[in-house]
PDB file of C-alpha atoms in Angstrom:
ATOM      1  CA  PHE A 103      -8.828   7.125  13.916  1.00  0.00           C
ATOM      2  CA  SER A 104     -10.189   4.882  16.375  1.00  0.00           C
ATOM      3  CA  CYS A 105     -12.919   6.082  19.058  1.00  0.00           C
ATOM      4  CA  HIS A 106     -13.124   5.032  22.484  1.00  0.00           C
ATOM      5  CA  TRP A 107     -16.410   5.861  23.100  1.00  0.00           C
ATOM      6  CA  TRP A 108     -18.518   2.602  22.945  1.00  0.00           C
ATOM      7  CA  ARG A 109     -16.867  -0.967  22.561  1.00  0.00           C
ATOM      8  CA  ARG A 110     -18.427  -4.578  21.751  1.00  0.00           C
ATOM      9  CA  ARG A 111     -17.326  -7.656  21.007  1.00  0.00           C
ATOM     10  CA  LEU A 112     -16.630  -8.968  17.333  1.00  0.00           C
ATOM     11  CA  CYS A 113     -15.923 -12.352  15.861  1.00  0.00           C
ATOM     12  CA  CYS A 114     -13.361 -11.738  12.791  1.00  0.00           C
ATOM     13  CA  SER A 115     -13.930 -13.847   9.560  1.00  0.00           C
ATOM     14  CA  ARG A 116     -12.590 -17.262   9.796  1.00  0.00           C
ATOM     15  CA  CYS A 117      -8.915 -17.631   8.554  1.00  0.00           C
ATOM     16  CA  CYS A 118      -9.229 -19.604   5.019  1.00  0.00           C
ATOM     17  CA  THR A 119      -6.229 -21.987   5.387  1.00  0.00           C
ATOM     18  CA  CYS A 120      -7.110 -23.270   8.846  1.00  0.00           C
ATOM     19  CA  GLY A 121     -10.909 -22.474   9.599  1.00  0.00           C
ATOM     20  CA  GLY A 122      -9.828 -20.808  13.000  1.00  0.00           C
ATOM     21  CA  SER A 123     -11.343 -17.741  14.334  1.00  0.00           C
ATOM     22  CA  ARG A 124     -10.749 -15.142  17.166  1.00  0.00           C
ATOM     23  CA  ARG A 125     -12.764 -12.686  18.717  1.00  0.00           C
ATOM     24  CA  LEU A 126     -11.476  -8.740  18.905  1.00  0.00           C
ATOM     25  CA  CYS A 127     -12.725  -5.863  20.483  1.00  0.00           C
ATOM     26  CA  ALA A 128     -13.776  -3.389  18.122  1.00  0.00           C
ATOM     27  CA  HIS A 129     -15.332   0.253  18.491  1.00  0.00           C
ATOM     28  CA  LEU A 130     -19.266   0.286  17.655  1.00  0.00           C
ATOM     29  CA  VAL A 131     -19.551   3.890  16.162  1.00  0.00           C
ATOM     30  CA  SER A 132     -21.134   4.898  12.777  1.00  0.00           C
ATOM     31  CA  VAL A 133     -20.549   5.552   9.127  1.00  0.00           C
ATOM     32  CA  ALA A 134     -17.493   4.183   7.628  1.00  0.00           C
ATOM     33  CA  LEU A 135     -15.695   1.176   8.168  1.00  0.00           C
ATOM     34  CA  VAL A 136     -11.735   0.413   8.834  1.00  0.00           C
ATOM     35  CA  VAL A 137     -10.605  -3.008   7.917  1.00  0.00           C
ATOM     36  CA  ARG A 138      -7.631  -3.936  10.373  1.00  0.00           C
ATOM     37  CA  PRO A 139      -5.703  -7.185   9.567  1.00  0.00           C
ATOM     38  CA  ARG A 140      -5.047  -9.401  12.411  1.00  0.00           C
ATOM     39  CA  ARG A 141      -3.574 -12.906  13.174  1.00  0.00           C
ATOM     40  CA  CYS A 142      -5.346 -16.026  13.396  1.00  0.00           C
ATOM     41  CA  CYS A 143      -4.936 -17.961  16.987  1.00  0.00           C
ATOM     42  CA  SER A 144      -4.383 -21.414  15.165  1.00  0.00           C
ATOM     43  CA  CYS A 145      -2.203 -20.495  12.279  1.00  0.00           C
ATOM     44  CA  ALA A 146      -0.961 -16.716  12.421  1.00  0.00           C
ATOM     45  CA  CYS A 147      -2.394 -16.218   8.972  1.00  0.00           C
ATOM     46  CA  GLN A 148      -3.607 -12.538   8.514  1.00  0.00           C
ATOM     47  CA  LEU A 149      -7.492 -12.317   9.419  1.00  0.00           C
ATOM     48  CA  THR A 150      -9.487  -9.095   8.860  1.00  0.00           C
ATOM     49  CA  THR A 151     -11.942  -7.380  11.361  1.00  0.00           C
ATOM     50  CA  THR A 152     -14.075  -4.296  10.752  1.00  0.00           C
ATOM     51  CA  VAL A 153     -14.161  -1.027  13.035  1.00  0.00           C
ATOM     52  CA  ARG A 154     -16.444   1.907  12.715  1.00  0.00           C
ATOM     53  CA  LEU A 155     -15.586   5.466  12.754  1.00  0.00           C
ATOM     54  CA  PRO A 156     -16.874   8.395  14.224  1.00  0.00           C
ATOM     55  CA  ALA A 157     -19.418  10.289  11.890  1.00  0.00           C
ATOM     56  CA  GLY A 158     -17.292  13.235  11.931  1.00  0.00           C
ATOM     57  CA  SER A 159     -14.630  11.391  10.247  1.00  0.00           C
ATOM     58  CA  PHE A 160     -12.410  13.606   7.471  1.00  0.00           C
ATOM     59  CA  ILE A 161     -11.642  10.508   5.668  1.00  0.00           C
ATOM     60  CA  ARG A 162     -14.722  10.676   2.754  1.00  0.00           C
ATOM     61  CA  SER A 163     -14.724  10.203  -0.525  1.00  0.00           C
ATOM     62  CA  ALA A 164     -16.767  13.019  -1.049  1.00  0.00           C
ATOM     63  CA  GLU A 165     -13.615  15.179  -0.043  1.00  0.00           C
ATOM     64  CA  CYS A 166     -11.474  13.557  -2.784  1.00  0.00           C
ATOM     65  CA  THR A 167     -11.530  15.984  -6.006  1.00  0.00           C
ATOM     66  CA  ARG A 168      -9.235  17.277  -8.414  1.00  0.00           C
ATOM     67  CA  ASN A 169      -8.192  19.968  -6.298  1.00  0.00           C
ATOM     68  CA  ASN A 170      -6.332  17.872  -3.939  1.00  0.00           C
ATOM     69  CA  LEU A 171      -5.263  14.903  -6.333  1.00  0.00           C
ATOM     70  CA  LEU A 172      -1.874  13.832  -5.957  1.00  0.00           C
ATOM     71  CA  GLY A 173      -1.796  11.016  -8.894  1.00  0.00           C
ATOM     72  CA  SER A 174      -2.584   7.500  -9.662  1.00  0.00           C
ATOM     73  CA  GLY A 175      -1.728   4.232  -7.893  1.00  0.00           C
ATOM     74  CA  ALA A 176      -2.005   0.630  -9.086  1.00  0.00           C
ATOM     75  CA  GLY A 177      -5.355  -0.515  -8.865  1.00  0.00           C
ATOM     76  CA  SER A 178      -6.966   2.711  -8.201  1.00  0.00           C
ATOM     77  CA  THR A 179      -9.042   5.511  -9.159  1.00  0.00           C
ATOM     78  CA  GLY A 180      -6.433   8.169  -7.890  1.00  0.00           C
ATOM     79  CA  VAL A 181      -4.412   9.507  -4.814  1.00  0.00           C
ATOM     80  CA  TYR A 182      -5.943  12.602  -2.729  1.00  0.00           C
ATOM     81  CA  LYS A 183      -4.428  14.777  -0.346  1.00  0.00           C
ATOM     82  CA  LEU A 184      -6.467  15.083   2.718  1.00  0.00           C
ATOM     83  CA  VAL A 185      -5.796  17.012   6.276  1.00  0.00           C
ATOM     84  CA  SER A 186      -7.273  16.417   9.722  1.00  0.00           C
ATOM     85  CA  PRO A 187      -9.147  19.264  10.998  1.00  0.00           C
ATOM     86  CA  LEU A 188      -8.235  18.038  14.349  1.00  0.00           C
ATOM     87  CA  THR A 189      -4.227  17.592  14.071  1.00  0.00           C
ATOM     88  CA  GLY A 190      -3.655  19.527  10.549  1.00  0.00           C
ATOM     89  CA  GLU A 191      -1.717  16.388   9.528  1.00  0.00           C
ATOM     90  CA  ALA A 192      -1.710  15.620   5.906  1.00  0.00           C
ATOM     91  CA  PHE A 193      -2.257  11.945   4.490  1.00  0.00           C
ATOM     92  CA  ALA A 194      -2.379  10.450   1.204  1.00  0.00           C
ATOM     93  CA  VAL A 195      -5.500   8.841   0.890  1.00  0.00           C
ATOM     94  CA  LYS A 196      -5.782   5.945  -2.383  1.00  0.00           C
ATOM     95  CA  LEU A 197      -9.301   5.318  -3.551  1.00  0.00           C
ATOM     96  CA  VAL A 198      -9.990   1.906  -4.715  1.00  0.00           C
ATOM     97  CA  LEU A 199     -13.573   0.853  -6.477  1.00  0.00           C
ATOM     98  CA  ARG A 200     -15.112  -2.033  -4.228  1.00  0.00           C
ATOM     99  CA  HIS A 201     -16.572  -3.581  -7.649  1.00  0.00           C
ATOM    100  CA  ARG A 202     -13.726  -3.767 -10.679  1.00  0.00           C
ATOM    101  CA  LYS A 203     -13.830  -5.609 -13.617  1.00  0.00           C
ATOM    102  CA  ARG A 204     -12.610  -8.852 -13.381  1.00  0.00           C
ATOM    103  CA  GLU A 205      -9.527  -8.426 -15.560  1.00  0.00           C
ATOM    104  CA  THR A 206      -8.597  -5.401 -13.210  1.00  0.00           C
ATOM    105  CA  ALA A 207      -9.226  -7.457 -10.151  1.00  0.00           C
ATOM    106  CA  ALA A 208      -7.070 -10.096 -11.612  1.00  0.00           C
ATOM    107  CA  LYS A 209      -3.951  -8.348 -10.775  1.00  0.00           C
ATOM    108  CA  HIS A 210      -4.485  -5.876  -7.866  1.00  0.00           C
ATOM    109  CA  SER A 211      -6.303  -7.311  -4.790  1.00  0.00           C
ATOM    110  CA  PHE A 212      -7.400  -4.419  -2.401  1.00  0.00           C
ATOM    111  CA  GLU A 213      -7.295  -7.413   0.379  1.00  0.00           C
ATOM    112  CA  LYS A 214      -3.826  -8.363  -0.891  1.00  0.00           C
ATOM    113  CA  GLU A 215      -2.254  -4.885  -0.980  1.00  0.00           C
ATOM    114  CA  VAL A 216      -3.581  -4.022   2.802  1.00  0.00           C
ATOM    115  CA  SER A 217      -2.020  -7.574   4.356  1.00  0.00           C
ATOM    116  CA  ILE A 218       1.151  -7.034   2.452  1.00  0.00           C
ATOM    117  CA  PHE A 219       1.184  -3.173   3.971  1.00  0.00           C
ATOM    118  CA  TYR A 220       0.576  -4.175   7.006  1.00  0.00           C
ATOM    119  CA  LYS A 221       3.656  -6.492   7.132  1.00  0.00           C
ATOM    120  CA  LEU A 222       5.685  -3.727   6.324  1.00  0.00           C
ATOM    121  CA  ARG A 223       7.458  -1.713   9.095  1.00  0.00           C
ATOM    122  CA  HIS A 224      10.760   0.214   7.364  1.00  0.00           C
ATOM    123  CA  PRO A 225      12.018   3.697   7.582  1.00  0.00           C
ATOM    124  CA  GLY A 226      12.229   3.401   3.521  1.00  0.00           C
ATOM    125  CA  ILE A 227       8.616   2.159   2.866  1.00  0.00           C
ATOM    126  CA  CYS A 228       5.292   4.296   3.172  1.00  0.00           C
ATOM    127  CA  ARG A 229       3.215   3.174   6.185  1.00  0.00           C
ATOM    128  CA  LEU A 230      -0.280   2.309   5.720  1.00  0.00           C
ATOM    129  CA  ARG A 231      -2.159   4.396   8.642  1.00  0.00           C
ATOM    130  CA  THR A 232      -5.779   2.956   8.215  1.00  0.00           C
ATOM    131  CA  VAL A 233      -8.046   1.430   5.980  1.00  0.00           C
ATOM    132  CA  VAL A 234     -11.714   3.106   5.627  1.00  0.00           C
ATOM    133  CA  THR A 235     -15.009   1.822   3.484  1.00  0.00           C
ATOM    134  CA  ASP A 236     -17.748   3.297   2.224  1.00  0.00           C
ATOM    135  CA  GLU A 237     -20.324   1.962  -0.582  1.00  0.00           C
ATOM    136  CA  GLN A 238     -18.257   2.822  -3.200  1.00  0.00           C
ATOM    137  CA  TYR A 239     -14.608   2.759  -2.024  1.00  0.00           C
ATOM    138  CA  HIS A 240     -12.080   1.548  -0.248  1.00  0.00           C
ATOM    139  CA  MET A 241      -9.723   4.277   0.885  1.00  0.00           C
ATOM    140  CA  LEU A 242      -6.026   3.368   1.852  1.00  0.00           C
ATOM    141  CA  VAL A 243      -4.780   6.235   4.216  1.00  0.00           C
ATOM    142  CA  ILE A 244      -1.213   6.377   3.930  1.00  0.00           C
ATOM    143  CA  GLU A 245       1.532   8.079   5.356  1.00  0.00           C
ATOM    144  CA  LEU A 246       2.317  11.433   2.894  1.00  0.00           C
ATOM    145  CA  CYS A 247       5.572  12.425   1.350  1.00  0.00           C
ATOM    146  CA  GLU A 248       5.221  16.079   0.801  1.00  0.00           C
ATOM    147  CA  GLN A 249       8.035  16.284  -1.669  1.00  0.00           C
ATOM    148  CA  GLY A 250       6.535  14.013  -4.174  1.00  0.00           C
ATOM    149  CA  GLU A 251       7.525  11.525  -6.626  1.00  0.00           C
ATOM    150  CA  LEU A 252      11.464  10.952  -7.330  1.00  0.00           C
ATOM    151  CA  PHE A 253      10.802  11.325 -10.927  1.00  0.00           C
ATOM    152  CA  SER A 254       9.852  15.061 -10.535  1.00  0.00           C
ATOM    153  CA  GLU A 255      13.410  15.525  -9.407  1.00  0.00           C
ATOM    154  CA  VAL A 256      14.941  13.468 -11.821  1.00  0.00           C
ATOM    155  CA  ALA A 257      13.227  15.257 -14.467  1.00  0.00           C
ATOM    156  CA  GLN A 258      14.624  18.996 -13.299  1.00  0.00           C
ATOM    157  CA  GLY A 259      18.048  17.983 -15.059  1.00  0.00           C
ATOM    158  CA  ALA A 260      20.974  16.142 -13.798  1.00  0.00           C
ATOM    159  CA  MET A 261      21.439  14.869 -10.570  1.00  0.00           C
ATOM    160  CA  ARG A 262      24.968  15.138  -8.449  1.00  0.00           C
ATOM    161  CA  GLU A 263      26.492  11.600  -7.612  1.00  0.00           C
ATOM    162  CA  PRO A 264      26.619  11.467  -4.165  1.00  0.00           C
ATOM    163  CA  VAL A 265      22.889  12.155  -3.918  1.00  0.00           C
ATOM    164  CA  ALA A 266      21.826   9.943  -6.330  1.00  0.00           C
ATOM    165  CA  ARG A 267      23.976   7.300  -4.680  1.00  0.00           C
ATOM    166  CA  ASP A 268      22.272   7.898  -1.380  1.00  0.00           C
ATOM    167  CA  TYR A 269      18.732   7.379  -3.026  1.00  0.00           C
ATOM    168  CA  PHE A 270      19.942   4.510  -4.844  1.00  0.00           C
ATOM    169  CA  VAL A 271      21.123   3.128  -1.235  1.00  0.00           C
ATOM    170  CA  GLN A 272      18.066   3.901   0.341  1.00  0.00           C
ATOM    171  CA  ILE A 273      16.014   1.702  -2.095  1.00  0.00           C
ATOM    172  CA  ILE A 274      17.898  -1.092  -2.068  1.00  0.00           C
ATOM    173  CA  ASP A 275      17.775  -1.295   1.739  1.00  0.00           C
ATOM    174  CA  ALA A 276      13.812  -1.036   1.405  1.00  0.00           C
ATOM    175  CA  VAL A 277      13.806  -3.754  -1.388  1.00  0.00           C
ATOM    176  CA  ASP A 278      16.063  -5.736   0.209  1.00  0.00           C
ATOM    177  CA  TYR A 279      13.815  -5.529   3.665  1.00  0.00           C
ATOM    178  CA  CYS A 280      10.629  -6.591   1.408  1.00  0.00           C
ATOM    179  CA  HIS A 281      12.409  -9.416  -0.397  1.00  0.00           C
ATOM    180  CA  GLY A 282      13.481 -10.662   3.038  1.00  0.00           C
ATOM    181  CA  LYS A 283       9.737 -11.107   4.221  1.00  0.00           C
ATOM    182  CA  ARG A 284       9.494 -12.701   0.388  1.00  0.00           C
ATOM    183  CA  ILE A 285       7.477  -9.741  -0.615  1.00  0.00           C
ATOM    184  CA  TYR A 286       7.895  -8.717  -4.193  1.00  0.00           C
ATOM    185  CA  HIS A 287       6.717  -5.081  -5.475  1.00  0.00           C
ATOM    186  CA  ARG A 288       6.961  -5.733  -9.169  1.00  0.00           C
ATOM    187  CA  ASP A 289       6.263  -1.897 -10.009  1.00  0.00           C
ATOM    188  CA  LEU A 290       9.394  -0.236  -8.874  1.00  0.00           C
ATOM    189  CA  LYS A 291       9.879   3.139 -10.826  1.00  0.00           C
ATOM    190  CA  LEU A 292      10.650   6.407 -10.269  1.00  0.00           C
ATOM    191  CA  GLU A 293       7.028   7.600  -9.843  1.00  0.00           C
ATOM    192  CA  ASN A 294       6.802   4.916  -7.105  1.00  0.00           C
ATOM    193  CA  ILE A 295       9.722   6.169  -4.874  1.00  0.00           C
ATOM    194  CA  LEU A 296       8.660   9.176  -3.210  1.00  0.00           C
ATOM    195  CA  VAL A 297      10.760  12.025  -1.299  1.00  0.00           C
ATOM    196  CA  LYS A 298       9.919  12.321   2.457  1.00  0.00           C
ATOM    197  CA  ASP A 299      12.014  15.080   3.433  1.00  0.00           C
ATOM    198  CA  GLY A 300      13.882  17.423   0.734  1.00  0.00           C
ATOM    199  CA  SER A 301      16.430  18.819   3.022  1.00  0.00           C
ATOM    200  CA  THR A 302      17.670  15.251   4.094  1.00  0.00           C
ATOM    201  CA  LYS A 303      16.942  13.379   1.205  1.00  0.00           C
ATOM    202  CA  ARG A 304      14.989  10.550   2.552  1.00  0.00           C
ATOM    203  CA  ILE A 305      12.799   8.798   0.225  1.00  0.00           C
ATOM    204  CA  LYS A 306      10.505   5.932   0.635  1.00  0.00           C
ATOM    205  CA  VAL A 307       8.934   3.098  -1.920  1.00  0.00           C
ATOM    206  CA  ALA A 308       4.908   3.397  -2.072  1.00  0.00           C
ATOM    207  CA  ASP A 309       2.321   1.884  -3.792  1.00  0.00           C
ATOM    208  CA  PHE A 310       2.446  -1.875  -3.546  1.00  0.00           C
ATOM    209  CA  GLY A 311      -0.834  -2.497  -5.174  1.00  0.00           C
ATOM    210  CA  MET A 312       0.906  -5.149  -7.702  1.00  0.00           C
ATOM    211  CA  ALA A 313       2.979  -6.487  -5.023  1.00  0.00           C
ATOM    212  CA  ARG A 314       3.260 -10.556  -4.426  1.00  0.00           C
ATOM    213  CA  ASP A 315       3.543 -12.277  -1.207  1.00  0.00           C
ATOM    214  CA  CYS A 316       5.117 -15.796  -1.762  1.00  0.00           C
ATOM    215  CA  ASN A 317       5.794 -18.438   0.303  1.00  0.00           C
ATOM    216  CA  PRO A 318       8.787 -20.260   0.394  1.00  0.00           C
ATOM    217  CA  ASN A 319       7.600 -22.866  -2.328  1.00  0.00           C
ATOM    218  CA  SER A 320       6.202 -20.661  -4.902  1.00  0.00           C
ATOM    219  CA  MET A 321       6.896 -18.309  -7.529  1.00  0.00           C
ATOM    220  CA  CYS A 322       5.664 -15.379  -9.396  1.00  0.00           C
ATOM    221  CA  LEU A 323       3.049 -16.266 -12.354  1.00  0.00           C
ATOM    222  CA  THR A 324       1.151 -13.278 -13.428  1.00  0.00           C
ATOM    223  CA  LYS A 325       2.463 -11.689 -16.728  1.00  0.00           C
ATOM    224  CA  GLY A 326       2.397  -8.002 -17.435  1.00  0.00           C
ATOM    225  CA  MET A 327       2.678  -6.510 -14.002  1.00  0.00           C
ATOM    226  CA  GLY A 328       4.143  -3.030 -13.725  1.00  0.00           C
ATOM    227  CA  THR A 329       5.114  -0.468 -16.320  1.00  0.00           C
ATOM    228  CA  VAL A 330       6.510  -1.322 -19.432  1.00  0.00           C
ATOM    229  CA  SER A 331       9.648   0.612 -19.978  1.00  0.00           C
ATOM    230  CA  TYR A 332      10.749  -0.368 -16.194  1.00  0.00           C
ATOM    231  CA  MET A 333       9.295  -4.408 -16.699  1.00  0.00           C
ATOM    232  CA  ALA A 334      11.847  -7.230 -16.926  1.00  0.00           C
ATOM    233  CA  PRO A 335      11.996  -9.686 -19.915  1.00  0.00           C
ATOM    234  CA  GLU A 336      10.601 -12.217 -18.364  1.00  0.00           C
ATOM    235  CA  VAL A 337       7.531 -10.358 -16.819  1.00  0.00           C
ATOM    236  CA  ALA A 338       6.702  -9.041 -20.335  1.00  0.00           C
ATOM    237  CA  ALA A 339       7.148 -12.029 -21.953  1.00  0.00           C
ATOM    238  CA  PRO A 340       4.284 -13.733 -23.717  1.00  0.00           C
ATOM    239  CA  ASP A 341       4.545 -17.198 -22.260  1.00  0.00           C
ATOM    240  CA  ALA A 342       1.520 -17.480 -19.590  1.00  0.00           C
ATOM    241  CA  LEU A 343       2.694 -20.636 -18.023  1.00  0.00           C
ATOM    242  CA  ALA A 344       6.127 -19.562 -17.346  1.00  0.00           C
ATOM    243  CA  PRO A 345       7.206 -18.518 -13.431  1.00  0.00           C
ATOM    244  CA  TYR A 346       9.732 -15.974 -12.697  1.00  0.00           C
ATOM    245  CA  ASP A 347      11.529 -14.718  -9.645  1.00  0.00           C
ATOM    246  CA  GLY A 348      10.193 -11.420  -8.140  1.00  0.00           C
ATOM    247  CA  ALA A 349      13.200 -10.916  -6.612  1.00  0.00           C
ATOM    248  CA  ALA A 350      15.269 -10.484 -10.000  1.00  0.00           C
ATOM    249  CA  ALA A 351      12.528  -8.678 -11.524  1.00  0.00           C
ATOM    250  CA  ASP A 352      12.755  -6.133  -8.990  1.00  0.00           C
ATOM    251  CA  VAL A 353      16.542  -5.951  -9.252  1.00  0.00           C
ATOM    252  CA  TRP A 354      15.875  -5.404 -12.837  1.00  0.00           C
ATOM    253  CA  SER A 355      13.250  -2.430 -12.602  1.00  0.00           C
ATOM    254  CA  ILE A 356      15.909  -0.542  -9.866  1.00  0.00           C
ATOM    255  CA  GLY A 357      18.495  -0.617 -12.517  1.00  0.00           C
ATOM    256  CA  VAL A 358      16.231   1.066 -15.259  1.00  0.00           C
ATOM    257  CA  THR A 359      15.427   3.497 -12.490  1.00  0.00           C
TER     258      THR A 359
END
């Protein structure tokens, strides 16, 4: 998605933790913006720079219609399938409104989701390819899993035990990797487990719109995160002040799944 025709130096936004900044090379072209997190030179916190895409880019919100709708995602208006006219490669594009209601923004932060996605590099997790922004939407361009949701396969009938066991091991491996980085998904369910390859039964965890990136001394606080039928009791509890363990909540959701 990047263009190498013109270049210039841009200073990224200042780090919210230490106030440090860093000059990064960006491509000066036209139309949409790409958001690329980088690390602060001083404290290694995530920073964000913007890179402009060529005018001929196929990643446009106008191309996202009912005809190529794949489904919904946390904090989004929908997830759509777009195909590159140059390479023929297909991508999943998640549309997030730039201006949303306050109660929606409280549970889903576009910047937080992008930051978490860029920290994760695991074969069992959908990879974020880039992020495009126009006047109305942020568009997360994500690796596409052609076989769709694991829910669809489960809904077809009883699954053989070796297949179910292999799926479960893959889910545990991906979630354990996230927990090792102190990232808690908080919306694990069959609809957020995608089948990448039907022949090899490879699956990937998707949709980190409600995920939380905790530091070693913090716990999750926001209640009502996720889907009710998969939600741990402490997450659904009405006591808004009681913190809860994000890892334990994810394990509960995996058990329901």
